[in-house]
Amino acid sequence: MTANKKLLILPGDGIGPEVMAEVERVIGWLSDHERATFDVGNGLVGGAAYDAHGTPLTDETMAEAMNADAVLLGAVGGPKWDGLAFEVKPERGLLRLRKEMELFANLRPAVVFDALADASTLKLDVVQGLDIMIVRELTGGIYFGEPRGVEDIGGGERRGVNTQVYTTPEIHRVLRVAFELARKRSNRVCSVEKANVMESGLLWREEAQKIHDAEFADVELSHMYADNCAMQLVRDPRQFDVIVTDNLFGDMLSDEAAMLTGSLGMLPSASLGAADESGRRKALYEPVHGSAPDITGQGAANPLACILSFSLCLRYSFAMAADADMIDKAVENVLAGGMRTADIMQDGKARVSTSVMGEAVTTEMEKLLG
Ligand code: NAD
């Protein structure tokens, strides 16, 4: 049995607790089968934390997150808290976690499961078997660069400014994450910018090449302009393995890639921080979807995005690739067997609830174990 692993679970709001309950079922299964023991802490975030403590994330919960090997988050927000002041809105809890944990690399896998391939808006033969990873720089670039703002320039006219800015350390650290990931996948990285028209893009390209040549010469590196990447993602997405890009381009390209797969309820994500001396990175894992207030409390939420986020956690925070593979395979098999939550329902398939879907995953893991 592997050593204890410190996990902080923050289910959050809306369907967050419903989908997280299914992750806890998987954690329980791993523990019952002596695959791993987790030291699991639970906390509040978002509207749930506001209701209990008047803040979307208490200092105590923040400290626990800093102390954990990994944080698993469900979702935050909902109409109940829409009228709150900006600084106590549920989303501020999530933003505080990202900021204080310095999570600079956002990982968004786009995987098309065979059973759901026809849910994509693209042709089956374009997306079948798709398995790519987008790494987006999350804490720099034009969303944070100075100067920024809107100013009056006289004559009733105004000027809006945002600044795209990257330093070499910011580029290096996210490139290193991408290269390390590629080594665990198909060993190919495509670095994406606009070096043809942006100085910061040229710097990004040069530095990506430098880090590659100095530290990751065994990984195949290509460079692509962001506009071409947007086209290639819909023309032939399977040409990619790992795509690494800045905050702005990553925001768009990761959403574009996500939609190749067809369903929000299936999309996991990870956000990683800097590695300490032992190689351990601060990490937050969460489904891409929100708190889905329209289906909360109905047992209709798809728990697979959250379960797949936990699989990323096993793979990247705990080096438990075999167990992550088992979860991914179990999800694939459950879908192939015809079970569907409402969001991914197709003709002739069996519509099941959140908990039946979660239970089906652990039942399948049992079978895979043999
Ligand atoms: P949403 O992702 O919550 O829902 C969009 C649509 O997808 C809804 O119809 C919902 O029912 C459906 N859906 C989402 N996840 C699903 C799942 N697992 N299974 C089945 N169906 C699912 O986005 P929204 O409606 O724009 O936002 C609702 C709330 O969530 C808002 O308060 C928003 O601020 C918040 N939000 C939070 C996060 C986060 O916590 N990271 C992300 C996005 C939105």
GROMACS .gro file of N, CA, C and O and ligand atoms in nm, residues 15 19 73-79 82 91 94 98 264-266 286-295 300-305 341-343, ligand 1:
model
  184
   15ILE      N    1  -2.429   2.147  -0.790
   15ILE     CA    2  -2.403   2.004  -0.809
   15ILE      C    3  -2.264   1.963  -0.758
   15ILE      O    4  -2.232   1.843  -0.760
   19VAL      N    5  -2.151   1.564  -0.733
   19VAL     CA    6  -2.050   1.495  -0.813
   19VAL      C    7  -1.931   1.454  -0.726
   19VAL      O    8  -1.869   1.350  -0.749
   73LEU      N    9  -1.175   2.027  -0.616
   73LEU     CA   10  -1.286   2.122  -0.601
   73LEU      C   11  -1.402   2.082  -0.692
   73LEU      O   12  -1.380   2.037  -0.805
   74GLY      N   13  -1.526   2.099  -0.641
   74GLY     CA   14  -1.644   2.067  -0.722
   74GLY      C   15  -1.679   2.183  -0.813
   74GLY      O   16  -1.634   2.189  -0.927
   75ALA      N   17  -1.756   2.277  -0.763
   75ALA     CA   18  -1.792   2.395  -0.841
   75ALA      C   19  -1.842   2.501  -0.743
   75ALA      O   20  -1.884   2.467  -0.632
   76VAL      N   21  -1.836   2.626  -0.783
   76VAL     CA   22  -1.887   2.732  -0.696
   76VAL      C   23  -1.987   2.820  -0.770
   76VAL      O   24  -1.986   2.827  -0.892
   77GLY      N   25  -2.071   2.885  -0.691
   77GLY     CA   26  -2.163   2.985  -0.747
   77GLY      C   27  -2.306   2.938  -0.759
   77GLY      O   28  -2.336   2.820  -0.739
   78GLY      N   29  -2.392   3.034  -0.791
   78GLY     CA   30  -2.534   3.003  -0.807
   78GLY      C   31  -2.615   3.129  -0.783
   78GLY      O   32  -2.564   3.226  -0.725
   79PRO      N   33  -2.742   3.129  -0.827
   79PRO     CA   34  -2.824   3.250  -0.819
   79PRO      C   35  -2.841   3.303  -0.677
   79PRO      O   36  -2.853   3.424  -0.657
   82ASP      N   37  -2.580   3.564  -0.627
   82ASP     CA   38  -2.554   3.659  -0.737
   82ASP      C   39  -2.548   3.804  -0.691
   82ASP      O   40  -2.475   3.885  -0.747
   91GLU      N   41  -1.706   3.302  -0.656
   91GLU     CA   42  -1.590   3.287  -0.746
   91GLU      C   43  -1.462   3.339  -0.683
   91GLU      O   44  -1.353   3.294  -0.716
   94LEU      N   45  -1.250   3.067  -0.527
   94LEU     CA   46  -1.172   2.990  -0.624
   94LEU      C   47  -1.052   3.072  -0.673
   94LEU      O   48  -0.939   3.021  -0.682
   98ARG      N   49  -0.645   2.987  -0.648
   98ARG     CA   50  -0.555   2.986  -0.764
   98ARG      C   51  -0.439   3.083  -0.744
   98ARG      O   52  -0.326   3.053  -0.778
  264LEU      N   53  -1.985   1.910  -2.164
  264LEU     CA   54  -1.930   1.979  -2.047
  264LEU      C   55  -1.919   1.886  -1.926
  264LEU      O   56  -1.828   1.898  -1.845
  265GLY      N   57  -2.010   1.793  -1.917
  265GLY     CA   58  -2.012   1.703  -1.801
  265GLY      C   59  -1.901   1.597  -1.803
  265GLY      O   60  -1.891   1.514  -1.713
  266MET      N   61  -1.816   1.603  -1.908
  266MET     CA   62  -1.710   1.503  -1.922
  266MET      C   63  -1.571   1.562  -1.909
  266MET      O   64  -1.472   1.491  -1.923
  286GLU      N   65  -1.027   2.013  -1.075
  286GLU     CA   66  -1.170   2.048  -1.076
  286GLU      C   67  -1.231   2.019  -1.213
  286GLU      O   68  -1.163   2.029  -1.315
  287PRO      N   69  -1.360   1.986  -1.215
  287PRO     CA   70  -1.426   1.974  -1.345
  287PRO      C   71  -1.436   2.111  -1.409
  287PRO      O   72  -1.436   2.212  -1.339
  288VAL      N   73  -1.446   2.115  -1.542
  288VAL     CA   74  -1.456   2.243  -1.613
  288VAL      C   75  -1.594   2.306  -1.591
  288VAL      O   76  -1.608   2.427  -1.587
  289HIS      N   77  -1.696   2.222  -1.570
  289HIS     CA   78  -1.831   2.277  -1.558
  289HIS      C   79  -1.852   2.355  -1.429
  289HIS      O   80  -1.772   2.345  -1.335
  290GLY      N   81  -1.960   2.432  -1.426
  290GLY     CA   82  -1.995   2.510  -1.308
  290GLY      C   83  -2.090   2.435  -1.216
  290GLY      O   84  -2.097   2.310  -1.219
  291SER      N   85  -2.166   2.510  -1.135
  291SER     CA   86  -2.246   2.448  -1.030
  291SER      C   87  -2.384   2.404  -1.079
  291SER      O   88  -2.462   2.347  -1.003
  292ALA      N   89  -2.414   2.430  -1.207
  292ALA     CA   90  -2.537   2.383  -1.272
  292ALA      C   91  -2.662   2.396  -1.184
  292ALA      O   92  -2.727   2.296  -1.152
  293PRO      N   93  -2.696   2.518  -1.143
  293PRO     CA   94  -2.814   2.535  -1.054
  293PRO      C   95  -2.942   2.480  -1.114
  293PRO      O   96  -3.032   2.439  -1.040
  294ASP      N   97  -2.950   2.476  -1.247
  294ASP     CA   98  -3.075   2.429  -1.312
  294ASP      C   99  -3.103   2.281  -1.285
  294ASP      O  100  -3.216   2.237  -1.298
  295ILE      N  101  -3.000   2.203  -1.248
  295ILE     CA  102  -3.026   2.060  -1.223
  295ILE      C  103  -2.987   2.017  -1.082
  295ILE      O  104  -2.988   1.897  -1.050
  300ALA      N  105  -2.925   1.443  -1.132
  300ALA     CA  106  -2.910   1.435  -1.278
  300ALA      C  107  -2.769   1.472  -1.325
  300ALA      O  108  -2.737   1.458  -1.443
  301ALA      N  109  -2.685   1.519  -1.232
  301ALA     CA  110  -2.552   1.568  -1.273
  301ALA      C  111  -2.462   1.452  -1.318
  301ALA      O  112  -2.466   1.343  -1.261
  302ASN      N  113  -2.383   1.480  -1.417
  302ASN     CA  114  -2.285   1.382  -1.464
  302ASN      C  115  -2.161   1.392  -1.374
  302ASN      O  116  -2.096   1.497  -1.370
  303PRO      N  117  -2.126   1.285  -1.304
  303PRO     CA  118  -2.012   1.293  -1.213
  303PRO      C  119  -1.878   1.263  -1.281
  303PRO      O  120  -1.772   1.267  -1.218
  304LEU      N  121  -1.881   1.233  -1.412
  304LEU     CA  122  -1.759   1.182  -1.477
  304LEU      C  123  -1.649   1.288  -1.487
  304LEU      O  124  -1.531   1.257  -1.473
  305ALA      N  125  -1.685   1.416  -1.511
  305ALA     CA  126  -1.581   1.520  -1.520
  305ALA      C  127  -1.506   1.529  -1.387
  305ALA      O  128  -1.384   1.545  -1.385
  341THR      N  129  -2.581   0.978  -1.826
  341THR     CA  130  -2.657   1.078  -1.751
  341THR      C  131  -2.730   1.165  -1.854
  341THR      O  132  -2.701   1.156  -1.974
  342ALA      N  133  -2.821   1.248  -1.806
  342ALA     CA  134  -2.910   1.321  -1.898
  342ALA      C  135  -2.833   1.406  -2.000
  342ALA      O  136  -2.871   1.416  -2.117
  343ASP      N  137  -2.721   1.468  -1.955
  343ASP     CA  138  -2.648   1.560  -2.043
  343ASP      C  139  -2.586   1.491  -2.164
  343ASP      O  140  -2.559   1.555  -2.265
  371NAD     P1  141  -2.263   2.544  -1.576
  371NAD     O1  142  -2.140   2.473  -1.622
  371NAD     O2  143  -2.292   2.535  -1.433
  371NAD     O3  144  -2.390   2.487  -1.657
  371NAD     C1  145  -2.407   2.501  -1.797
  371NAD     C2  146  -2.507   2.395  -1.847
  371NAD     O4  147  -2.443   2.267  -1.846
  371NAD     C3  148  -2.629   2.382  -1.756
  371NAD     O5  149  -2.742   2.355  -1.834
  371NAD     C4  150  -2.598   2.264  -1.667
  371NAD     O6  151  -2.711   2.194  -1.622
  371NAD     C5  152  -2.512   2.177  -1.760
  371NAD     N1  153  -2.412   2.103  -1.683
  371NAD     C6  154  -2.298   2.153  -1.629
  371NAD     N2  155  -2.232   2.056  -1.565
  371NAD     C7  156  -2.305   1.944  -1.577
  371NAD     C8  157  -2.287   1.811  -1.531
  371NAD     N3  158  -2.181   1.772  -1.457
  371NAD     N4  159  -2.382   1.721  -1.561
  371NAD     C9  160  -2.490   1.755  -1.635
  371NAD     N5  161  -2.511   1.879  -1.683
  371NAD    C10  162  -2.418   1.973  -1.654
  371NAD     O7  163  -2.247   2.697  -1.622
  371NAD     P2  164  -2.343   2.822  -1.594
  371NAD     O8  165  -2.487   2.777  -1.598
  371NAD     O9  166  -2.296   2.926  -1.682
  371NAD    O10  167  -2.308   2.867  -1.446
  371NAD    C11  168  -2.381   2.826  -1.329
  371NAD    C12  169  -2.305   2.874  -1.206
  371NAD    O11  170  -2.178   2.810  -1.201
  371NAD    C13  171  -2.279   3.024  -1.207
  371NAD    O12  172  -2.294   3.073  -1.075
  371NAD    C14  173  -2.135   3.035  -1.252
  371NAD    O13  174  -2.071   3.149  -1.202
  371NAD    C15  175  -2.076   2.910  -1.189
  371NAD     N6  176  -1.955   2.856  -1.257
  371NAD    C16  177  -1.861   2.805  -1.175
  371NAD    C17  178  -1.749   2.746  -1.230
  371NAD    C18  179  -1.648   2.685  -1.137
  371NAD    O14  180  -1.680   2.662  -1.023
  371NAD     N7  181  -1.530   2.656  -1.183
  371NAD    C19  182  -1.733   2.740  -1.368
  371NAD    C20  183  -1.835   2.791  -1.450
  371NAD    C21  184  -1.947   2.849  -1.392
   0.00000   0.00000   0.00000
